[in-house]
Protein backbone atom coordinates (compact mmCIF):
# COMPACT_ATOMS: atom_id res chain seq x y z
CA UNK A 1 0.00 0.00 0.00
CA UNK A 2 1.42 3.86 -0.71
CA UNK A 3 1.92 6.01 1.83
CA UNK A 4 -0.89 8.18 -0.07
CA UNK A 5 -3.02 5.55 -0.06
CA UNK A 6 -2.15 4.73 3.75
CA UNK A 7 -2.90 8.50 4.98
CA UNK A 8 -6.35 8.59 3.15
CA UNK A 9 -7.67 5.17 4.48
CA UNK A 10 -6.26 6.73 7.63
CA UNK A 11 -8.03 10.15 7.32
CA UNK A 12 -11.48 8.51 6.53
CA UNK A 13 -11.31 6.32 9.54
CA UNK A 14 -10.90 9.12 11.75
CA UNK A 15 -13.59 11.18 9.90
CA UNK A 16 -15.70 8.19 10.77
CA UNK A 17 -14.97 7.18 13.86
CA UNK A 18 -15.05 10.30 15.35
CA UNK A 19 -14.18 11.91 18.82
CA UNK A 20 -14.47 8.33 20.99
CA UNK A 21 -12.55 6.41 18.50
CA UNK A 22 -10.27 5.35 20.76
CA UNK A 23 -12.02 4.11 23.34
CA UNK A 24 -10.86 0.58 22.57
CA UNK A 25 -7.12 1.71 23.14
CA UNK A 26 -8.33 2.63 26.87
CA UNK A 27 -9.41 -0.32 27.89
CA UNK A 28 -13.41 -0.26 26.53
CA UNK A 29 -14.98 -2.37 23.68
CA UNK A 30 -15.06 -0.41 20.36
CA UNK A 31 -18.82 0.80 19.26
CA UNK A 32 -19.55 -1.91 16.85
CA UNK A 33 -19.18 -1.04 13.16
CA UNK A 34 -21.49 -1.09 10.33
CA UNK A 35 -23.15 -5.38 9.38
CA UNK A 36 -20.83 -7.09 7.28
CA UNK A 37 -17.59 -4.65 7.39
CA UNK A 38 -16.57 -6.11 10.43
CA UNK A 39 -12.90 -7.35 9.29
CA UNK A 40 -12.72 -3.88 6.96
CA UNK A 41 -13.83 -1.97 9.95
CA UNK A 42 -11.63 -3.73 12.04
CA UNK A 43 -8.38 -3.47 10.36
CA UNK A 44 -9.05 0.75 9.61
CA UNK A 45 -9.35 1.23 13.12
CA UNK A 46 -6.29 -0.68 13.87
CA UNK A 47 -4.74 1.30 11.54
CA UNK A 48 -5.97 4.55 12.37
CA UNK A 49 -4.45 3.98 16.17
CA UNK A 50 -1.55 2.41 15.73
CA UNK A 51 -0.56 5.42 13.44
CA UNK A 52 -2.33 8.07 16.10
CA UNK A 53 1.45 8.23 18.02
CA UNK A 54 1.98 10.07 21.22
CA UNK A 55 4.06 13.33 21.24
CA UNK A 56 6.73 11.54 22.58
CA UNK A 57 6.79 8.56 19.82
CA UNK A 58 6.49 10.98 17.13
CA UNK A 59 9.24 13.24 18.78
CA UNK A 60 11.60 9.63 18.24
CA UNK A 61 10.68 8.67 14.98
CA UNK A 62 11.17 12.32 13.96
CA UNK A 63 15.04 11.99 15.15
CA UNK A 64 15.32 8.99 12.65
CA UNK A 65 16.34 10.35 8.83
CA UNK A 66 14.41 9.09 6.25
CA UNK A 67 11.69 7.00 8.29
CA UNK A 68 8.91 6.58 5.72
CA UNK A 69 4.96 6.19 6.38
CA UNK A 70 5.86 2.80 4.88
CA UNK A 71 8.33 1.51 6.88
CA UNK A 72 6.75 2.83 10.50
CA UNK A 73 4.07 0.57 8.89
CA UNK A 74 5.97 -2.33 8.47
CA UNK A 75 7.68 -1.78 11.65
CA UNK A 76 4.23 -1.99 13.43
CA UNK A 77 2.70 -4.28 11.52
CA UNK A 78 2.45 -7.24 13.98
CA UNK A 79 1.18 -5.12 16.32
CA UNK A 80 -1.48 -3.75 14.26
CA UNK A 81 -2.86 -6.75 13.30
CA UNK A 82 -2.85 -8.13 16.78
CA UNK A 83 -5.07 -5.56 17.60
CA UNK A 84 -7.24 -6.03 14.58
CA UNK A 85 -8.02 -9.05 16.23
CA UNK A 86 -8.83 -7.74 19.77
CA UNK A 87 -11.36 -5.13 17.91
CA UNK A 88 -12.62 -7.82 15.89
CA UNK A 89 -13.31 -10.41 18.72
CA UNK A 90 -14.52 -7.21 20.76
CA UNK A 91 -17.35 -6.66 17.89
CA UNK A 92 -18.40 -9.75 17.83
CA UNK A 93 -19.34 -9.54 21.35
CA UNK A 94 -20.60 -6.08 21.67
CA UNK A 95 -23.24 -7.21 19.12
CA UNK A 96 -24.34 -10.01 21.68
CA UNK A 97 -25.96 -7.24 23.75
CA UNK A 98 -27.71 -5.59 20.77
CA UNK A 99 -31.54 -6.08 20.79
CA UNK A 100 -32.96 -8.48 18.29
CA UNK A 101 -36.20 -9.36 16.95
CA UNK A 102 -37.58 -12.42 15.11
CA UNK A 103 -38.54 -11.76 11.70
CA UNK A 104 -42.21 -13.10 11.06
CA UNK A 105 -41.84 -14.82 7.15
CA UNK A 106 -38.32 -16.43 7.93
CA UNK A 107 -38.31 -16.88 11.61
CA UNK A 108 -34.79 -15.84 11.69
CA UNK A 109 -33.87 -13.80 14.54
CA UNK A 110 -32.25 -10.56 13.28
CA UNK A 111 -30.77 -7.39 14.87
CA UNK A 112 -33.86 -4.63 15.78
CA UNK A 113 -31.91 -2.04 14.00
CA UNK A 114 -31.99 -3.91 10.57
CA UNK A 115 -35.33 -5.71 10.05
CA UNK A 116 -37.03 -3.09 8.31
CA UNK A 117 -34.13 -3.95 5.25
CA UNK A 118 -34.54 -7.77 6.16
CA UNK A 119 -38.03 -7.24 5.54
CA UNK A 120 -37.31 -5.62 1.92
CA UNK A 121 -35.74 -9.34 1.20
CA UNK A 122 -38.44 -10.94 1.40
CA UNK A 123 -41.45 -10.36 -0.56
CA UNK A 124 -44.01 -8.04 0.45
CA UNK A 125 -47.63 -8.58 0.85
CA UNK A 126 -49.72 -5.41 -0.36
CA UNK A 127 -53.38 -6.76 0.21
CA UNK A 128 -54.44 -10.05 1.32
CA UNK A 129 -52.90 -12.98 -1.78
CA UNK A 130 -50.70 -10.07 -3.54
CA UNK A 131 -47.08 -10.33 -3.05
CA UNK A 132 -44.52 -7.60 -4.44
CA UNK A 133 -40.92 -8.59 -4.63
CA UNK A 134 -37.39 -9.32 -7.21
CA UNK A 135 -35.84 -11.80 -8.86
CA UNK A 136 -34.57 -13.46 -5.25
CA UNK A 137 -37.90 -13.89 -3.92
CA UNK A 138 -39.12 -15.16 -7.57
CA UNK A 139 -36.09 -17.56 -7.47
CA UNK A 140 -36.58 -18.63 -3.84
CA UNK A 141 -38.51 -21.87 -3.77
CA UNK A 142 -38.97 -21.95 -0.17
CA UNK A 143 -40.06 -18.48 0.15
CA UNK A 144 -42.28 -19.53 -3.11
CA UNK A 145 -44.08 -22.25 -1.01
CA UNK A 146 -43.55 -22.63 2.43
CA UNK A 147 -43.55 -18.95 3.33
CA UNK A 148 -46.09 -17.42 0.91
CA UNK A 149 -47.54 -20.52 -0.66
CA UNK A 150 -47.82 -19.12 -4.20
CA UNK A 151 -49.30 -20.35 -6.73
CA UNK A 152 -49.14 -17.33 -9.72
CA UNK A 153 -45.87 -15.61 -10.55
CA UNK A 154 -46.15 -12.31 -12.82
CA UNK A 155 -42.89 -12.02 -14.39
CA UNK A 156 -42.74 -8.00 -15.56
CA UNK A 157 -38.50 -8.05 -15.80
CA UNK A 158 -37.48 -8.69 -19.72
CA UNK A 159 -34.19 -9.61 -17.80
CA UNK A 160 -34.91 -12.18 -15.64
CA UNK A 161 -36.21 -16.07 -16.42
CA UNK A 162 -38.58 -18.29 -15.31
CA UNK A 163 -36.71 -20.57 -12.91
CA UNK A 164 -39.34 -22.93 -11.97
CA UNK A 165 -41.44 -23.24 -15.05
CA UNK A 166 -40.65 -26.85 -15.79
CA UNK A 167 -41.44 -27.82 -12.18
CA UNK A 168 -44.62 -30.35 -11.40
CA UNK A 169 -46.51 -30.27 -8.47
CA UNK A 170 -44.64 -31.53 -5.43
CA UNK A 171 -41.10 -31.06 -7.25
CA UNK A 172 -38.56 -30.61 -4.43
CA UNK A 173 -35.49 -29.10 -6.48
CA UNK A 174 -33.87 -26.09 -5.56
CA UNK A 175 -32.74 -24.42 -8.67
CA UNK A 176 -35.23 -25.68 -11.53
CA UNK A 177 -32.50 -28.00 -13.23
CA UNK A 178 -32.55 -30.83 -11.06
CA UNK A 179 -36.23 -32.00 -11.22
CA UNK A 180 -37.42 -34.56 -8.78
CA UNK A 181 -40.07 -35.67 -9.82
CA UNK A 182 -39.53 -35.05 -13.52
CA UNK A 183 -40.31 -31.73 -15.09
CA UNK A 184 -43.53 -31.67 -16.87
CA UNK A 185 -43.82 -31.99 -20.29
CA UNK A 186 -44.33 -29.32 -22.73
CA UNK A 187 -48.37 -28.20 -23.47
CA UNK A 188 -48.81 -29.73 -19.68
CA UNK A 189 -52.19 -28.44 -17.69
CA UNK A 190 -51.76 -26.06 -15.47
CA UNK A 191 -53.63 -28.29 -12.87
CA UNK A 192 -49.71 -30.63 -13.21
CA UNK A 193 -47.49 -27.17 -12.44
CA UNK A 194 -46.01 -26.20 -9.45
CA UNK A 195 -46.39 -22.52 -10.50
CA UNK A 196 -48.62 -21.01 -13.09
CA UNK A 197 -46.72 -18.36 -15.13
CA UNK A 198 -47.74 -14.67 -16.46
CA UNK A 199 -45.10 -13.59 -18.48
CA UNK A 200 -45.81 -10.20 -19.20
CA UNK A 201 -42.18 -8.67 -19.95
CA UNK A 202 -41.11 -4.90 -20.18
CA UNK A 203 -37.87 -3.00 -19.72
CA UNK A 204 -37.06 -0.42 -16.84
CA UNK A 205 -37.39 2.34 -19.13
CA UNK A 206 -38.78 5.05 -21.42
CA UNK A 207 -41.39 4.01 -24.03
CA UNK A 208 -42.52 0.93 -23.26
CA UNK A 209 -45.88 0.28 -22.51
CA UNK A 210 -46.76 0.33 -18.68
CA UNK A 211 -50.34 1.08 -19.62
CA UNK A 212 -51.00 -1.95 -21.49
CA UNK A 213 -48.95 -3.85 -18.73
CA UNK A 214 -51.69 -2.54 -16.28
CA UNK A 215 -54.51 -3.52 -18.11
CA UNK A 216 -53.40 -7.37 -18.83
CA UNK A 217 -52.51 -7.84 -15.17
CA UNK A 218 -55.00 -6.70 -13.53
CA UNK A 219 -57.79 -9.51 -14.58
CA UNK A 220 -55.45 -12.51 -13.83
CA UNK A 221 -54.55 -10.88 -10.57
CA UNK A 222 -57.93 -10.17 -9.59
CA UNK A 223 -59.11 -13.67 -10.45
CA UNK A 224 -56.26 -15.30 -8.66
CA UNK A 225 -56.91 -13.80 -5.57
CA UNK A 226 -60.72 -14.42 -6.29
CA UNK A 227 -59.93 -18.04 -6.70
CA UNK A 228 -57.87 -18.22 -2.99
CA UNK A 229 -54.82 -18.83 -4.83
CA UNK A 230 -52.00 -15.99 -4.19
CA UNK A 231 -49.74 -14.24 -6.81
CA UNK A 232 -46.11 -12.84 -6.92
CA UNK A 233 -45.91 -9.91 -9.08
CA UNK A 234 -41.92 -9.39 -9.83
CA UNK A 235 -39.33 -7.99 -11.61
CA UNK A 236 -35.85 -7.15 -10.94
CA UNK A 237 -35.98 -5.71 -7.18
CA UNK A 238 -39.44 -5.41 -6.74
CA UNK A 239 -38.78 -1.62 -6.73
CA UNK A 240 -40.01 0.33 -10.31
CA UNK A 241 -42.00 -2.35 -12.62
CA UNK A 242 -43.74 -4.73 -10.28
CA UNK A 243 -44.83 -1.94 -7.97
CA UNK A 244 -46.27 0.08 -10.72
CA UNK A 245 -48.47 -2.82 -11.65
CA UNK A 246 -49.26 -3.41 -7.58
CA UNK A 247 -50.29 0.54 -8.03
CA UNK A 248 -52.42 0.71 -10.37
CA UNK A 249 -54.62 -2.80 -9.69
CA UNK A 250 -55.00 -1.20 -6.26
CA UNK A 251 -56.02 2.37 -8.24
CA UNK A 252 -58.95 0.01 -10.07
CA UNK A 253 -60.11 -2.54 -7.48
CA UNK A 254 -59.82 -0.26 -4.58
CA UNK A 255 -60.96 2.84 -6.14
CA UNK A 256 -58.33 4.52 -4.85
CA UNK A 257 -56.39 7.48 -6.48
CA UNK A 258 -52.23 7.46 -7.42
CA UNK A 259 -51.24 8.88 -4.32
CA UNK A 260 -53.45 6.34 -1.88
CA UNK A 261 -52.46 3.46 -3.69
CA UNK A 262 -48.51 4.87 -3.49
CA UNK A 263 -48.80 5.08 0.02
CA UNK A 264 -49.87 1.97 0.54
CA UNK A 265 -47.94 0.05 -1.52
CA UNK A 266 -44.98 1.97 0.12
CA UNK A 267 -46.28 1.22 3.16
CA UNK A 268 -46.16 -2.55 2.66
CA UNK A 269 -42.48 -2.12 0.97
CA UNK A 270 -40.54 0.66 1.54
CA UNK A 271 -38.33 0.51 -1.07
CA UNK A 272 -40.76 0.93 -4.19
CA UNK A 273 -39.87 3.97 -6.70
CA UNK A 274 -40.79 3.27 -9.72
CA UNK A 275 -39.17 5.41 -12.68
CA UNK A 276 -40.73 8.58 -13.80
CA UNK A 277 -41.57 7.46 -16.93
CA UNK A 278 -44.49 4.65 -15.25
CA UNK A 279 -45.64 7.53 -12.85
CA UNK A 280 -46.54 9.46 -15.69
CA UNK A 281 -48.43 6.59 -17.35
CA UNK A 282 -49.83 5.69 -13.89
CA UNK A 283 -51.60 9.55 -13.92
CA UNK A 284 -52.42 8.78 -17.51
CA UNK A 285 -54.16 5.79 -15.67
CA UNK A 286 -55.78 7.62 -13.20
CA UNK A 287 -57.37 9.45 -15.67
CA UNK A 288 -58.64 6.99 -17.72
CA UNK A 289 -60.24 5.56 -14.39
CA UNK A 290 -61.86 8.57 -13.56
CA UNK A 291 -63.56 8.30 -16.18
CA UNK A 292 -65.77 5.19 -15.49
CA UNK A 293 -65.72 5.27 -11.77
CA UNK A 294 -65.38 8.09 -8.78
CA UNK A 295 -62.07 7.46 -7.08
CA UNK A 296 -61.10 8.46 -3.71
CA UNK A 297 -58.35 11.04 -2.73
CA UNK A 298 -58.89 12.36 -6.81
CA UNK A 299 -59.80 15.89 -7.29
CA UNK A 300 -59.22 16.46 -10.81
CA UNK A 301 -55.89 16.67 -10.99
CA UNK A 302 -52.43 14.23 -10.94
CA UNK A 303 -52.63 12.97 -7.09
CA UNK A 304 -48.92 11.75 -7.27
CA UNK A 305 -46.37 13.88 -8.85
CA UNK A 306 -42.46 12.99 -10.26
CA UNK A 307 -41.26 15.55 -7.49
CA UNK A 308 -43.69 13.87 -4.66
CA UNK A 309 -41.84 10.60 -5.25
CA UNK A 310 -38.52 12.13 -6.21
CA UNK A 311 -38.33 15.69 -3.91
CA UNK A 312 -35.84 18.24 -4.47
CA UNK A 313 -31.85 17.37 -4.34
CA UNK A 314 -32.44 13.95 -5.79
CA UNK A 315 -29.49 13.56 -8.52
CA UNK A 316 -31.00 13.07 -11.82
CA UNK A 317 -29.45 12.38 -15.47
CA UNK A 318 -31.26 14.33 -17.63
CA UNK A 319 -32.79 13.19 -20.73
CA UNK A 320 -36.23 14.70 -22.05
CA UNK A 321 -38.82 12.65 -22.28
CA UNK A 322 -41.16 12.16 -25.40
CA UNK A 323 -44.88 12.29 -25.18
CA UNK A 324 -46.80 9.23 -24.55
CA UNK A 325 -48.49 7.61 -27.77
CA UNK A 326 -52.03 8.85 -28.38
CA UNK A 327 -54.48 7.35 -26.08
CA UNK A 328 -58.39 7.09 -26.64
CA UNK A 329 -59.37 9.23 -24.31
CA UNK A 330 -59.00 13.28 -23.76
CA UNK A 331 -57.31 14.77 -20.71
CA UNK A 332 -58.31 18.18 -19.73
CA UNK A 333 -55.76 20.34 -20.45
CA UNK A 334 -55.10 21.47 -16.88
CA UNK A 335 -54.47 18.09 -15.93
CA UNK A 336 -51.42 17.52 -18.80
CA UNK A 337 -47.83 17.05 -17.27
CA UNK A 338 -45.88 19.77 -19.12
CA UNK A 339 -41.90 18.13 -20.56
CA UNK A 340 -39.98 16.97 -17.50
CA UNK A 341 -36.74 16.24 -17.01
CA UNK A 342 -36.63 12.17 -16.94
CA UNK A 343 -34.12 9.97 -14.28
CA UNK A 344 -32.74 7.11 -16.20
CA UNK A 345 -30.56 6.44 -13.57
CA UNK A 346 -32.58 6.99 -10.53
CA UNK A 347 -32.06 6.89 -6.89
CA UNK A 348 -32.80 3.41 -6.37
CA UNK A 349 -31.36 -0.08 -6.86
CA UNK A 350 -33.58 -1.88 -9.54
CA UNK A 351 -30.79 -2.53 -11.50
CA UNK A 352 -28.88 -5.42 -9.25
């Protein structure tokens, strides 16, 4: 490592670990770093410390010509990582003393401080038999049936397969390759899958048809969840394309507006923002419902906004949007979103 290189990692663990930072050099545990930096965490703290000399140690080293960063490194290097591994083993149990909660899909007891983002793992249940969630949860067979006991997946992600399609009922394989018993032929019944499949597959971006997309999901979720039997609606992170559709079959069978089925669906996953692009077809949609039915929380006007889903200060990439394709209804003219600026890249993780 360069003695650059050395200083900065240096300089950001002290930025970090602030004024008590060396409260494990006294004699006291460490406060516990971040989940799942523990060794990083560990070692920058050592590091910090160990190069944190007294007045007195830095008075001796400065008597010694041509003493390097690098070689006061090497010359405390067993040192430094011994302590690594007091800090480390001190971590581990600080965190015994942390509160912890079971989580109720997995049963797995996790820390208090990070179940709301366990939670996000998992699927999320917006109403009663409708399940929101990624590619994971899709691709999770236990969560598939044990936990959630699905029987429809809506696949909305152009990017991401159908793992289990080939399964028959009572298949016990893990990854959809390995089928025991054997997969089911091709042109089976549905009534001999494991899963019946909606493939319904759009892209995460500009121009493609979310309003169509709303329209051919909402019948087969409605008569899923009719028929007792519950759906997973997913896509890549269960964040932009899967909540839209989540949105706007609440906005119809609920006769609720945009921003009441938002909230809700937020409410059930925190994580949902879907791209700019579907919230502008999803006030097209609320428009077009208005039409044929009185929804509540709508006064006329766009309930939901771009800027009431992404405020002020949220980075965005700009690149102008085009206007939708003609649709066969009319829109007041008050109501019309003049051009916005659209977020191809925004602040959200739909893309792992």
């Amino acid at each position: 490592m360069l003695a650059a290189d050395v200083a900065s990692s240096s300089a950001d663990a002290g930025a970090t670990a602030g004024p008590g930072a060396g409260a494990g050099a006294a004699g006291g545990p460490p406060p516990p770093p971040p989940p799942m930096m523990l060794p990083v965490k560990s070692a920058v703290t050592a590091l910090s410390s160990s190069l944190s000399l007294s007045s007195s140690s830095s008075a001796s080293s400065s008597k010694k010509p041509g003493l390097s960063l690098r070689d006061l490194i090497g010359e405390k290097q067993p040192e430094m990582e011994a302590e690594a591994d007091l800090s480390e083993e001190q971590l581990k149990h600080s965190q015994l003393d942390l509160p912890r909660v079971q989580c109720p899909r997995c049963e797995k007891l996790v820390l208090a401080v990070n179940i709301a983002e366990h939670a996000n793992s998992h699927s999320s249940e917006v109403v009663p038999g409708l399940f929101l969630g990624g590619m994971r949860n899709a691709h999770n067979k236990i969560e598939l049936t044990k936990r959630t006991n699905v029987r429809h997946i809506v696949n909305v992600a152009e990017e991401v397969e159908n793992v289990f399609e080939d399964c028959a009922v009572g298949c016990e394989c893990s990854n959809g390759v390995e089928h025991n018993p054997p997969k089911v032929p091709h042109g089976a019944p549905a009534e001999a899958r494991l899963f019946i499949y909606h493939s319904l597959k759009i892209k995460d971006a500009l121009g493609e048809d979310a309003l169509g997309l709303f329209d051919s999901t909402f019948q087969l979720i409605h008569d899923a969840i009719e028929r007792k039997e519950p759906v997973l609606v997913h896509c890549v992170a269960g964040i932009s394309r899967s909540a839209s559709v989540c949105i706007a079959y609440l906005m119809r069978s609920r006769k609720w507006s945009l921003k009441l089925a938002f909230q809700h669906v937020r409410s059930a996953r925190s994580i949902i923002s879907p791209i700019n692009w579907f919230i502008l077809q999803l006030q097209t949609y609320e428009q077009r419902l208005a039409q044929t039915m009185e929804l509540e929380g709508f006064h006329g006007q766009p309930s939901l906004t771009v800027a009431d889903v992404y405020p002020e200060g949220t980075r965005f990439i700009s690149t102008h949007i085009v206007p939708p394709a003609p649709i066969p209804f009319s829109i007041p003219a008050a109501a019309k979103q003049p051009e916005i600026v659209f977020d191809s890249e925004a602040k959200r993780t739909d893309s792992f």
